[in-house]
mmCIF file of C-alpha atoms and ligand atoms in Angstrom:
data_model
loop_
_atom_site.group_PDB
_atom_site.id
_atom_site.type_symbol
_atom_site.label_atom_id
_atom_site.label_comp_id
_atom_site.label_asym_id
_atom_site.label_seq_id
_atom_site.Cartn_x
_atom_site.Cartn_y
_atom_site.Cartn_z
ATOM 1 C CA UNK A 10 -65.374 -32.101 -40.670
ATOM 2 C CA UNK A 11 -63.473 -29.944 -38.206
ATOM 3 C CA UNK A 12 -60.340 -31.638 -36.945
ATOM 4 C CA UNK A 13 -58.801 -30.882 -33.549
ATOM 5 C CA UNK A 14 -55.562 -29.792 -35.174
ATOM 6 C CA UNK A 15 -57.540 -27.278 -37.244
ATOM 7 C CA UNK A 16 -58.493 -25.386 -34.191
ATOM 8 C CA UNK A 17 -55.709 -25.138 -31.583
ATOM 9 C CA UNK A 18 -57.666 -22.519 -29.608
ATOM 10 C CA UNK A 19 -60.569 -24.885 -29.165
ATOM 11 C CA UNK A 20 -58.248 -27.571 -27.745
ATOM 12 C CA UNK A 21 -56.642 -25.097 -25.422
ATOM 13 C CA UNK A 22 -60.007 -23.838 -24.300
ATOM 14 C CA UNK A 23 -61.257 -27.366 -23.596
ATOM 15 C CA UNK A 24 -58.147 -28.260 -21.618
ATOM 16 C CA UNK A 25 -58.434 -25.134 -19.472
ATOM 17 C CA UNK A 26 -62.169 -25.587 -18.991
ATOM 18 C CA UNK A 27 -61.799 -29.153 -17.710
ATOM 19 C CA UNK A 28 -58.833 -28.249 -15.514
ATOM 20 C CA UNK A 29 -60.828 -25.459 -13.850
ATOM 21 C CA UNK A 30 -63.868 -27.674 -13.461
ATOM 22 C CA UNK A 31 -61.910 -30.455 -11.810
ATOM 23 C CA UNK A 32 -60.208 -27.982 -9.475
ATOM 24 C CA UNK A 33 -63.511 -26.462 -8.428
ATOM 25 C CA UNK A 34 -64.949 -29.919 -7.754
ATOM 26 C CA UNK A 35 -61.907 -30.859 -5.703
ATOM 27 C CA UNK A 36 -62.160 -27.699 -3.602
ATOM 28 C CA UNK A 37 -65.847 -28.205 -3.088
ATOM 29 C CA UNK A 38 -65.411 -31.794 -1.972
ATOM 30 C CA UNK A 39 -62.570 -30.792 0.385
ATOM 31 C CA UNK A 40 -64.830 -28.138 1.892
ATOM 32 C CA UNK A 41 -67.602 -30.634 2.337
ATOM 33 C CA UNK A 42 -65.229 -33.030 4.028
ATOM 34 C CA UNK A 43 -64.060 -30.436 6.542
ATOM 35 C CA UNK A 44 -67.377 -28.805 7.278
ATOM 36 C CA UNK A 45 -70.768 -29.930 6.098
ATOM 37 C CA UNK A 46 -72.345 -26.582 7.045
ATOM 38 C CA UNK A 47 -70.046 -24.640 4.756
ATOM 39 C CA UNK A 48 -68.629 -22.630 7.680
ATOM 40 C CA UNK A 49 -64.878 -22.707 7.972
ATOM 41 C CA UNK A 50 -64.271 -20.575 10.980
ATOM 42 C CA UNK A 51 -65.975 -19.049 13.965
ATOM 43 C CA UNK A 52 -65.931 -15.680 12.279
ATOM 44 C CA UNK A 53 -67.669 -16.952 9.164
ATOM 45 C CA UNK A 54 -70.222 -18.772 11.307
ATOM 46 C CA UNK A 55 -71.174 -15.660 13.267
ATOM 47 C CA UNK A 56 -70.502 -13.015 10.668
ATOM 48 C CA UNK A 57 -74.132 -11.856 10.523
ATOM 49 C CA UNK A 58 -74.602 -12.030 14.275
ATOM 50 C CA UNK A 59 -71.757 -10.501 16.308
ATOM 51 C CA UNK A 60 -67.982 -10.104 16.483
ATOM 52 C CA UNK A 61 -66.251 -13.174 17.787
ATOM 53 C CA UNK A 62 -63.049 -12.516 19.702
ATOM 54 C CA UNK A 63 -60.195 -13.871 21.778
ATOM 55 C CA UNK A 64 -57.923 -12.393 24.421
ATOM 56 C CA UNK A 65 -54.260 -12.396 23.428
ATOM 57 C CA UNK A 66 -51.471 -12.909 25.914
ATOM 58 C CA UNK A 67 -47.927 -11.578 25.738
ATOM 59 C CA UNK A 68 -46.568 -14.775 24.144
ATOM 60 C CA UNK A 69 -48.997 -14.500 21.266
ATOM 61 C CA UNK A 70 -48.206 -10.826 20.814
ATOM 62 C CA UNK A 71 -44.451 -11.295 20.952
ATOM 63 C CA UNK A 72 -44.553 -14.160 18.456
ATOM 64 C CA UNK A 73 -43.582 -17.066 20.734
ATOM 65 C CA UNK A 74 -46.996 -18.695 20.339
ATOM 66 C CA UNK A 75 -47.239 -18.635 16.563
ATOM 67 C CA UNK A 76 -49.729 -21.524 16.453
ATOM 68 C CA UNK A 77 -52.008 -19.584 18.803
ATOM 69 C CA UNK A 78 -51.700 -16.522 16.582
ATOM 70 C CA UNK A 79 -52.551 -18.590 13.499
ATOM 71 C CA UNK A 80 -55.793 -19.662 15.202
ATOM 72 C CA UNK A 81 -56.608 -16.047 16.031
ATOM 73 C CA UNK A 82 -56.123 -14.914 12.446
ATOM 74 C CA UNK A 83 -58.165 -17.750 11.002
ATOM 75 C CA UNK A 84 -61.006 -17.855 13.504
ATOM 76 C CA UNK A 85 -61.570 -14.479 15.142
ATOM 77 C CA UNK A 86 -62.406 -10.931 14.077
ATOM 78 C CA UNK A 87 -62.021 -9.244 17.470
ATOM 79 C CA UNK A 88 -59.168 -9.148 19.978
ATOM 80 C CA UNK A 89 -58.668 -8.131 23.608
ATOM 81 C CA UNK A 90 -55.360 -7.691 25.429
ATOM 82 C CA UNK A 91 -55.293 -10.175 28.317
ATOM 83 C CA UNK A 92 -52.908 -8.124 30.472
ATOM 84 C CA UNK A 93 -50.806 -5.674 28.527
ATOM 85 C CA UNK A 94 -53.026 -2.597 28.830
ATOM 86 C CA UNK A 95 -53.588 -2.959 32.563
ATOM 87 C CA UNK A 96 -52.269 -0.171 34.744
ATOM 88 C CA UNK A 97 -49.369 -2.166 36.228
ATOM 89 C CA UNK A 98 -48.048 -2.995 32.756
ATOM 90 C CA UNK A 99 -48.755 0.109 30.707
ATOM 91 C CA UNK A 100 -48.215 2.773 33.406
ATOM 92 C CA UNK A 101 -46.064 1.161 36.104
ATOM 93 C CA UNK A 102 -44.422 4.362 37.393
ATOM 94 C CA UNK A 103 -45.937 7.781 37.940
ATOM 95 C CA UNK A 104 -44.234 9.364 34.987
ATOM 96 C CA UNK A 105 -43.532 6.467 32.720
ATOM 97 C CA UNK A 106 -45.700 4.572 30.337
ATOM 98 C CA UNK A 107 -44.638 1.277 28.748
ATOM 99 C CA UNK A 108 -46.360 1.153 25.414
ATOM 100 C CA UNK A 109 -44.273 -1.373 23.478
ATOM 101 C CA UNK A 110 -46.454 -4.487 23.782
ATOM 102 C CA UNK A 111 -49.707 -2.519 23.686
ATOM 103 C CA UNK A 112 -48.496 -0.858 20.461
ATOM 104 C CA UNK A 113 -47.808 -4.306 18.970
ATOM 105 C CA UNK A 114 -51.285 -5.406 20.010
ATOM 106 C CA UNK A 115 -53.043 -2.419 18.447
ATOM 107 C CA UNK A 116 -50.955 -2.665 15.254
ATOM 108 C CA UNK A 117 -51.938 -6.330 14.928
ATOM 109 C CA UNK A 118 -55.599 -5.447 15.272
ATOM 110 C CA UNK A 119 -55.359 -2.759 12.621
ATOM 111 C CA UNK A 120 -53.248 -4.831 10.213
ATOM 112 C CA UNK A 121 -55.826 -7.618 10.223
ATOM 113 C CA UNK A 122 -58.836 -5.365 10.421
ATOM 114 C CA UNK A 123 -60.020 -6.815 13.717
ATOM 115 C CA UNK A 124 -62.334 -5.131 16.222
ATOM 116 C CA UNK A 125 -59.750 -4.032 18.779
ATOM 117 C CA UNK A 126 -60.587 -3.706 22.446
ATOM 118 C CA UNK A 127 -58.821 -1.724 25.152
ATOM 119 C CA UNK A 128 -58.862 -3.521 28.516
ATOM 120 C CA UNK A 129 -58.979 -1.834 30.982
ATOM 121 C CA UNK A 130 -58.613 1.760 32.186
ATOM 122 C CA UNK A 131 -59.984 1.844 35.740
ATOM 123 C CA UNK A 132 -59.723 -1.314 37.830
ATOM 124 C CA UNK A 133 -58.746 -1.923 41.448
ATOM 125 C CA UNK A 134 -56.692 -4.970 40.503
ATOM 126 C CA UNK A 135 -53.319 -5.071 38.688
ATOM 127 C CA UNK A 136 -52.772 -1.358 39.362
ATOM 128 C CA UNK A 137 -49.428 0.313 40.056
ATOM 129 C CA UNK A 138 -47.952 0.471 43.557
ATOM 130 C CA UNK A 139 -47.647 4.261 43.590
ATOM 131 C CA UNK A 140 -51.430 4.665 43.307
ATOM 132 C CA UNK A 141 -51.914 2.993 46.660
ATOM 133 C CA UNK A 142 -50.019 5.777 48.407
ATOM 134 C CA UNK A 143 -52.144 8.614 47.040
ATOM 135 C CA UNK A 144 -54.591 9.851 49.643
ATOM 136 C CA UNK A 145 -55.819 13.238 48.426
ATOM 137 C CA UNK A 146 -58.541 13.463 45.842
ATOM 138 C CA UNK A 147 -57.054 16.189 43.629
ATOM 139 C CA UNK A 148 -53.830 14.208 43.122
ATOM 140 C CA UNK A 149 -55.719 10.986 42.491
ATOM 141 C CA UNK A 150 -58.058 12.699 40.008
ATOM 142 C CA UNK A 151 -55.155 14.177 38.085
ATOM 143 C CA UNK A 152 -53.438 10.765 37.916
ATOM 144 C CA UNK A 153 -56.583 9.101 36.673
ATOM 145 C CA UNK A 154 -57.236 11.792 34.102
ATOM 146 C CA UNK A 155 -53.654 11.672 32.871
ATOM 147 C CA UNK A 156 -53.750 7.868 32.685
ATOM 148 C CA UNK A 157 -56.954 7.840 30.651
ATOM 149 C CA UNK A 158 -56.163 10.794 28.425
ATOM 150 C CA UNK A 159 -52.658 9.589 27.562
ATOM 151 C CA UNK A 160 -53.645 6.023 26.734
ATOM 152 C CA UNK A 161 -56.940 6.672 24.978
ATOM 153 C CA UNK A 162 -55.384 9.616 23.119
ATOM 154 C CA UNK A 163 -52.481 7.488 21.885
ATOM 155 C CA UNK A 164 -54.829 4.883 20.423
ATOM 156 C CA UNK A 165 -57.528 7.284 19.265
ATOM 157 C CA UNK A 166 -59.214 5.903 16.150
ATOM 158 C CA UNK A 167 -57.383 2.572 16.558
ATOM 159 C CA UNK A 168 -58.883 1.031 19.667
ATOM 160 C CA UNK A 169 -62.540 0.507 18.797
ATOM 161 C CA UNK A 170 -63.922 -0.034 22.295
ATOM 162 C CA UNK A 171 -62.722 0.508 25.866
ATOM 163 C CA UNK A 172 -63.579 -1.354 29.038
ATOM 164 C CA UNK A 173 -63.607 1.998 30.802
ATOM 165 C CA UNK A 174 -64.388 0.764 34.298
ATOM 166 C CA UNK A 175 -63.923 -2.838 35.349
ATOM 167 C CA UNK A 176 -65.471 -4.618 38.341
ATOM 168 C CA UNK A 177 -66.674 -1.589 40.305
ATOM 169 C CA UNK A 178 -69.565 -3.463 41.943
ATOM 170 C CA UNK A 179 -69.992 -5.869 44.814
ATOM 171 C CA UNK A 180 -72.119 -8.970 44.448
ATOM 172 C CA UNK A 181 -75.093 -7.174 46.032
ATOM 173 C CA UNK A 182 -74.882 -4.375 43.479
ATOM 174 C CA UNK A 183 -73.369 -1.742 45.782
ATOM 175 C CA UNK A 184 -70.155 0.053 44.849
ATOM 176 C CA UNK A 185 -67.006 -1.878 45.669
ATOM 177 C CA UNK A 186 -64.600 -0.300 48.158
ATOM 178 C CA UNK A 187 -61.705 0.372 45.824
ATOM 179 C CA UNK A 188 -58.902 2.866 46.102
ATOM 180 C CA UNK A 189 -60.769 5.031 43.592
ATOM 181 C CA UNK A 190 -64.036 5.022 45.532
ATOM 182 C CA UNK A 191 -62.204 5.640 48.781
ATOM 183 C CA UNK A 192 -60.231 8.644 47.558
ATOM 184 C CA UNK A 193 -62.526 10.091 44.884
ATOM 185 C CA UNK A 194 -66.038 9.071 45.859
ATOM 186 C CA UNK A 195 -68.494 7.639 43.365
ATOM 187 C CA UNK A 196 -67.973 10.429 40.830
ATOM 188 C CA UNK A 197 -64.812 8.610 39.687
ATOM 189 C CA UNK A 198 -66.983 6.470 37.414
ATOM 190 C CA UNK A 199 -68.665 9.342 35.616
ATOM 191 C CA UNK A 200 -65.370 11.217 35.356
ATOM 192 C CA UNK A 201 -63.684 8.200 33.803
ATOM 193 C CA UNK A 202 -66.361 7.906 31.116
ATOM 194 C CA UNK A 203 -66.221 11.641 30.466
ATOM 195 C CA UNK A 204 -62.417 11.646 30.047
ATOM 196 C CA UNK A 205 -62.557 8.729 27.609
ATOM 197 C CA UNK A 206 -65.250 10.465 25.545
ATOM 198 C CA UNK A 207 -63.106 13.610 25.361
ATOM 199 C CA UNK A 208 -59.983 11.702 24.342
ATOM 200 C CA UNK A 209 -61.732 9.624 21.664
ATOM 201 C CA UNK A 210 -65.346 10.560 20.978
ATOM 202 C CA UNK A 211 -65.766 7.696 18.515
ATOM 203 C CA UNK A 212 -64.664 4.881 20.818
ATOM 204 C CA UNK A 213 -67.313 2.566 22.248
ATOM 205 C CA UNK A 214 -67.385 2.803 26.049
ATOM 206 C CA UNK A 215 -68.171 -0.213 28.169
ATOM 207 C CA UNK A 216 -68.798 -1.015 31.827
ATOM 208 C CA UNK A 217 -67.370 -4.516 32.367
ATOM 209 C CA UNK A 218 -67.827 -6.911 35.295
ATOM 210 C CA UNK A 219 -68.254 -10.564 36.310
ATOM 211 C CA UNK A 220 -71.395 -12.300 37.618
ATOM 212 C CA UNK A 221 -73.541 -9.765 35.813
ATOM 213 C CA UNK A 222 -76.194 -12.462 35.415
ATOM 214 C CA UNK A 223 -76.921 -12.244 39.174
ATOM 215 C CA UNK A 224 -80.168 -10.339 39.765
ATOM 216 C CA UNK A 225 -78.784 -8.133 42.567
ATOM 217 C CA UNK A 226 -75.647 -7.247 40.677
ATOM 218 C CA UNK A 227 -77.721 -6.690 37.537
ATOM 219 C CA UNK A 228 -79.793 -4.125 39.450
ATOM 220 C CA UNK A 229 -76.564 -2.445 40.529
ATOM 221 C CA UNK A 230 -75.477 -2.095 36.890
ATOM 222 C CA UNK A 231 -78.877 -0.714 35.938
ATOM 223 C CA UNK A 232 -78.593 1.911 38.702
ATOM 224 C CA UNK A 233 -75.048 2.797 37.671
ATOM 225 C CA UNK A 234 -75.968 3.200 34.002
ATOM 226 C CA UNK A 235 -79.076 5.229 34.788
ATOM 227 C CA UNK A 236 -76.987 7.552 36.957
ATOM 228 C CA UNK A 237 -74.626 8.203 34.041
ATOM 229 C CA UNK A 238 -77.459 8.614 31.571
ATOM 230 C CA UNK A 239 -79.283 11.056 33.867
ATOM 231 C CA UNK A 240 -76.157 13.221 33.731
ATOM 232 C CA UNK A 241 -75.907 12.892 29.948
ATOM 233 C CA UNK A 242 -72.701 10.948 30.197
ATOM 234 C CA UNK A 243 -72.181 8.604 27.286
ATOM 235 C CA UNK A 244 -71.989 4.863 27.916
ATOM 236 C CA UNK A 245 -72.443 2.441 25.029
ATOM 237 C CA UNK A 246 -72.273 -1.045 26.376
ATOM 238 C CA UNK A 247 -72.215 -3.503 29.219
ATOM 239 C CA UNK A 248 -69.580 -6.242 29.205
ATOM 240 C CA UNK A 249 -70.645 -9.478 30.872
ATOM 241 C CA UNK A 250 -67.359 -11.235 31.528
ATOM 242 C CA UNK A 251 -68.635 -14.815 31.193
ATOM 243 C CA UNK A 252 -66.367 -16.799 33.532
ATOM 244 C CA UNK A 253 -68.947 -19.544 33.860
ATOM 245 C CA UNK A 254 -69.104 -23.261 34.604
ATOM 246 C CA UNK A 255 -70.893 -26.336 33.300
ATOM 247 C CA UNK A 256 -74.078 -25.663 35.281
ATOM 248 C CA UNK A 257 -74.081 -22.036 36.324
ATOM 249 C CA UNK A 258 -75.349 -19.511 35.471
ATOM 250 C CA UNK A 259 -78.703 -20.618 34.114
ATOM 251 C CA UNK A 260 -79.604 -19.584 30.584
ATOM 252 C CA UNK A 261 -82.542 -17.741 32.074
ATOM 253 C CA UNK A 262 -80.349 -15.557 34.281
ATOM 254 C CA UNK A 263 -78.033 -14.770 31.372
ATOM 255 C CA UNK A 264 -80.995 -13.919 29.174
ATOM 256 C CA UNK A 265 -82.619 -11.685 31.791
ATOM 257 C CA UNK A 266 -79.432 -9.684 32.081
ATOM 258 C CA UNK A 267 -79.033 -9.324 28.316
ATOM 259 C CA UNK A 268 -82.588 -7.999 28.179
ATOM 260 C CA UNK A 269 -82.149 -5.665 31.166
ATOM 261 C CA UNK A 270 -78.984 -4.045 29.772
ATOM 262 C CA UNK A 271 -80.446 -3.778 26.306
ATOM 263 C CA UNK A 272 -83.524 -2.074 27.778
ATOM 264 C CA UNK A 273 -81.216 0.739 28.864
ATOM 265 C CA UNK A 274 -80.430 1.312 25.198
ATOM 266 C CA UNK A 275 -77.044 -0.417 25.455
ATOM 267 C CA UNK A 276 -75.382 -3.176 23.478
ATOM 268 C CA UNK A 277 -74.235 -6.193 25.420
ATOM 269 C CA UNK A 278 -70.876 -7.869 24.903
ATOM 270 C CA UNK A 279 -69.760 -11.157 26.384
ATOM 271 C CA UNK A 280 -66.221 -10.122 27.064
ATOM 272 C CA UNK A 281 -64.295 -12.918 28.807
ATOM 273 C CA UNK A 282 -65.981 -16.198 28.037
ATOM 274 C CA UNK A 283 -64.533 -19.421 29.416
ATOM 275 C CA UNK A 284 -66.244 -22.419 31.002
ATOM 276 C CA UNK A 285 -64.362 -24.111 33.787
ATOM 277 C CA UNK A 286 -64.741 -27.885 34.139
ATOM 278 C CA UNK A 287 -62.946 -28.062 37.509
ATOM 279 C CA UNK A 288 -64.231 -27.995 41.082
ATOM 280 C CA UNK A 289 -64.467 -24.559 42.548
ATOM 281 C CA UNK A 290 -63.039 -23.948 46.035
ATOM 282 C CA UNK A 291 -65.937 -21.604 46.834
ATOM 283 C CA UNK A 292 -68.379 -24.468 46.394
ATOM 284 C CA UNK A 293 -66.751 -26.464 49.185
ATOM 285 C CA UNK A 294 -68.318 -25.762 52.483
ATOM 286 C CA UNK A 295 -66.094 -23.578 54.574
ATOM 287 C CA UNK A 296 -63.491 -23.339 51.830
ATOM 288 C CA UNK A 297 -61.501 -20.163 51.742
ATOM 289 C CA UNK A 298 -59.662 -19.013 48.730
ATOM 290 C CA UNK A 299 -56.610 -18.486 50.885
ATOM 291 C CA UNK A 300 -56.709 -22.195 51.723
ATOM 292 C CA UNK A 301 -53.982 -24.083 49.977
ATOM 293 C CA UNK A 302 -55.390 -26.469 47.417
ATOM 294 C CA UNK A 303 -52.223 -26.672 45.381
ATOM 295 C CA UNK A 304 -51.323 -30.271 44.626
ATOM 296 C CA UNK A 305 -54.727 -31.573 45.719
ATOM 297 C CA UNK A 306 -55.753 -34.441 43.391
ATOM 298 C CA UNK A 307 -59.394 -33.867 44.246
ATOM 299 C CA UNK A 308 -59.225 -30.301 43.000
ATOM 300 C CA UNK A 309 -57.281 -31.296 39.858
ATOM 301 C CA UNK A 310 -59.208 -34.320 38.595
ATOM 302 C CA UNK A 311 -58.030 -34.298 34.946
ATOM 303 C CA UNK A 312 -54.289 -33.641 35.023
ATOM 304 C CA UNK A 313 -53.619 -35.404 31.689
ATOM 305 C CA UNK A 314 -56.743 -35.196 29.605
ATOM 306 C CA UNK A 315 -60.398 -34.364 29.736
ATOM 307 C CA UNK A 316 -62.612 -37.494 29.858
ATOM 308 C CA UNK A 317 -64.924 -37.836 26.890
ATOM 309 C CA UNK A 318 -68.018 -37.560 29.082
ATOM 310 C CA UNK A 319 -66.963 -34.093 30.257
ATOM 311 C CA UNK A 320 -65.911 -33.095 26.749
ATOM 312 C CA UNK A 321 -69.472 -33.867 25.646
ATOM 313 C CA UNK A 322 -70.945 -31.879 28.551
ATOM 314 C CA UNK A 323 -68.758 -28.905 27.683
ATOM 315 C CA UNK A 324 -69.829 -29.073 24.027
ATOM 316 C CA UNK A 325 -73.480 -29.192 25.025
ATOM 317 C CA UNK A 326 -73.097 -26.233 27.370
ATOM 318 C CA UNK A 327 -71.347 -24.128 24.726
ATOM 319 C CA UNK A 328 -74.019 -25.018 22.202
ATOM 320 C CA UNK A 329 -76.865 -23.919 24.488
ATOM 321 C CA UNK A 330 -75.104 -20.700 25.367
ATOM 322 C CA UNK A 331 -74.458 -19.831 21.734
ATOM 323 C CA UNK A 332 -78.035 -20.664 20.803
ATOM 324 C CA UNK A 333 -79.065 -18.064 23.359
ATOM 325 C CA UNK A 334 -76.559 -15.549 21.980
ATOM 326 C CA UNK A 335 -77.881 -16.107 18.464
ATOM 327 C CA UNK A 336 -81.435 -15.623 19.678
ATOM 328 C CA UNK A 337 -80.339 -12.177 20.933
ATOM 329 C CA UNK A 338 -77.942 -11.328 18.134
ATOM 330 C CA UNK A 339 -79.654 -7.935 17.702
ATOM 331 C CA UNK A 340 -78.617 -7.025 21.266
ATOM 332 C CA UNK A 341 -75.153 -8.560 21.318
ATOM 333 C CA UNK A 342 -72.217 -6.769 19.775
ATOM 334 C CA UNK A 343 -69.379 -9.172 20.503
ATOM 335 C CA UNK A 344 -68.553 -12.491 22.131
ATOM 336 C CA UNK A 345 -64.917 -12.799 23.224
ATOM 337 C CA UNK A 346 -63.178 -15.855 24.691
ATOM 338 C CA UNK A 347 -60.692 -15.270 27.480
ATOM 339 C CA UNK A 348 -57.786 -16.936 25.714
ATOM 340 C CA UNK A 349 -57.212 -18.936 22.546
ATOM 341 C CA UNK A 350 -56.427 -22.518 23.601
ATOM 342 C CA UNK A 351 -56.650 -24.516 26.831
ATOM 343 C CA UNK A 352 -52.894 -24.510 27.412
ATOM 344 C CA UNK A 353 -52.857 -20.698 27.565
ATOM 345 C CA UNK A 354 -55.917 -20.216 29.785
ATOM 346 C CA UNK A 355 -55.549 -18.257 33.025
ATOM 347 C CA UNK A 356 -57.841 -20.893 34.606
ATOM 348 C CA UNK A 357 -54.904 -23.318 34.797
ATOM 349 C CA UNK A 358 -53.510 -21.026 37.471
ATOM 350 C CA UNK A 359 -56.590 -19.450 39.081
ATOM 351 C CA UNK A 360 -58.119 -19.750 41.613
ATOM 352 C CA UNK A 361 -55.738 -22.635 42.358
ATOM 353 C CA UNK A 362 -52.266 -22.817 40.873
ATOM 354 C CA UNK A 363 -50.990 -25.741 38.813
ATOM 355 C CA UNK A 364 -54.212 -27.363 37.598
ATOM 356 C CA UNK A 365 -55.181 -28.541 34.115
ATOM 357 C CA UNK A 366 -58.352 -26.836 32.983
ATOM 358 C CA UNK A 367 -60.158 -27.166 29.635
ATOM 359 C CA UNK A 368 -62.363 -24.091 29.304
ATOM 360 C CA UNK A 369 -61.889 -22.996 25.670
ATOM 361 C CA UNK A 370 -62.668 -24.228 22.150
ATOM 362 C CA UNK A 371 -59.123 -25.303 21.203
ATOM 363 C CA UNK A 372 -57.107 -27.921 23.070
ATOM 364 C CA UNK A 373 -53.464 -27.964 24.138
ATOM 365 C CA UNK A 374 -52.488 -29.261 20.697
ATOM 366 C CA UNK A 375 -54.235 -26.271 19.124
ATOM 367 C CA UNK A 376 -56.957 -28.525 17.703
ATOM 368 C CA UNK A 377 -60.646 -27.645 17.754
ATOM 369 C CA UNK A 378 -62.603 -29.515 20.415
ATOM 370 C CA UNK A 379 -66.126 -30.933 20.304
ATOM 371 C CA UNK A 380 -67.232 -27.638 21.804
ATOM 372 C CA UNK A 381 -65.939 -25.882 18.669
ATOM 373 C CA UNK A 382 -67.881 -28.253 16.401
ATOM 374 C CA UNK A 383 -70.988 -27.785 18.488
ATOM 375 C CA UNK A 384 -71.053 -24.057 17.834
ATOM 376 C CA UNK A 385 -69.855 -23.875 14.220
ATOM 377 C CA UNK A 386 -72.625 -26.301 13.358
ATOM 378 C CA UNK A 387 -75.199 -23.717 14.486
ATOM 379 C CA UNK A 388 -76.779 -22.164 11.428
ATOM 380 C CA UNK A 389 -77.203 -18.433 11.267
HETATM 381 C C1 XIL B 22 -56.687 -12.129 34.292
HETATM 382 C C2 XIL B 22 -55.614 -12.631 33.328
HETATM 383 O O1 XIL B 22 -56.198 -13.575 32.466
HETATM 384 C C3 XIL B 22 -54.472 -13.251 34.097
HETATM 385 O O2 XIL B 22 -53.404 -13.594 33.214
HETATM 386 C C4 XIL B 22 -53.966 -12.280 35.164
HETATM 387 O O3 XIL B 22 -52.970 -12.913 35.928
HETATM 388 C C5 XIL B 22 -55.100 -11.829 36.054
HETATM 389 O O4 XIL B 22 -56.130 -11.263 35.264
HETATM 390 N N1 XIL B 22 -61.380 -10.299 35.001
HETATM 391 C C6 XIL B 22 -60.722 -9.456 34.144
HETATM 392 C C7 XIL B 22 -59.477 -9.884 33.496
HETATM 393 O O5 XIL B 22 -61.249 -8.367 33.833
HETATM 394 O O6 XIL B 22 -58.605 -8.819 33.257
HETATM 395 C C8 XIL B 22 -58.776 -10.957 34.310
HETATM 396 O O7 XIL B 22 -57.653 -11.412 33.555
HETATM 397 C C9 XIL B 22 -59.733 -12.072 34.634
HETATM 398 C C10 XIL B 22 -60.894 -11.580 35.449
#
């Protein structure tokens, strides 16, 4: 009969086999403990549907929010720069560009193979002071062209998509009175898209705005896109910002807009998703945004923590919204959150300073919230 000592290789083989088996079982049971669906991140949950992204702030980019960065690398496969590519930061003086933080941002995106967004080239807000003094159209056009060509050219082949024009429409769908419209007329929009296409023909080009679920504003976008298309100017996508709340907009309005933009032959991205849980000054009768609500307990109802009942509401709202996104996965290219965790959200400071808001999927301790669980449990 064959004795164990007669066959050392057999013993070794058996030891290794059982060690591997027990390791595999352990891993499997750990996985099952953490996530019964088998999904371990947002990006694995939505991998067959759309990119899932987050906006990064300066702290995350400069390494002082390393826990936030760890979440980004584990959970997301798309990034947007919250502020660092805006005119006032990247091109603050006529003849000087500040590329350092934007370079770090783009390098991060490339290193981790993430879909990297450029936000934003033409926007009336967060511009540079010198632009406001320019009154003649030729000078303004040459500044705009130089701005676009320099930035898009620098990141050619590295920035995958640009929010070319941001927030150019009023709520009724007409063109917003911005410095660009005033000095250049409405051709500034088509020129901007044309200059981006020349500087990086491969980059995806997006028109981005808020409240794009509103029927009148939706019609304004449709008119704007058709105008570009009639002139053979390339536009690839519409970005619906997605600064929403627990009740508004309705799923129906969101869906109608997704369908309307897709009917133009464009992909839709949800570009700045966050869901406020706080009262909105515009909802108060007669409230003006200039009114001072700072320090008002009524306007800041959850200074220490979010009550469980609201946590549940938020989770339900996120779940319904993502069910809708999944239904239209063939039309949606990307869904990006405007921030990583509640502590870093701009909604703690806007539209009223000094409040505690809870609009994202990760809390102030960097832990996933019920809202996170509610969407990773959605099956693809
Ligand atoms: C916001 C940033 O989150 C803030 O940090 C900044 O102070 C103001 O701008 N629409 C946009 C974004 O397109 O660029 C804005 O980002 C939010 C609204």
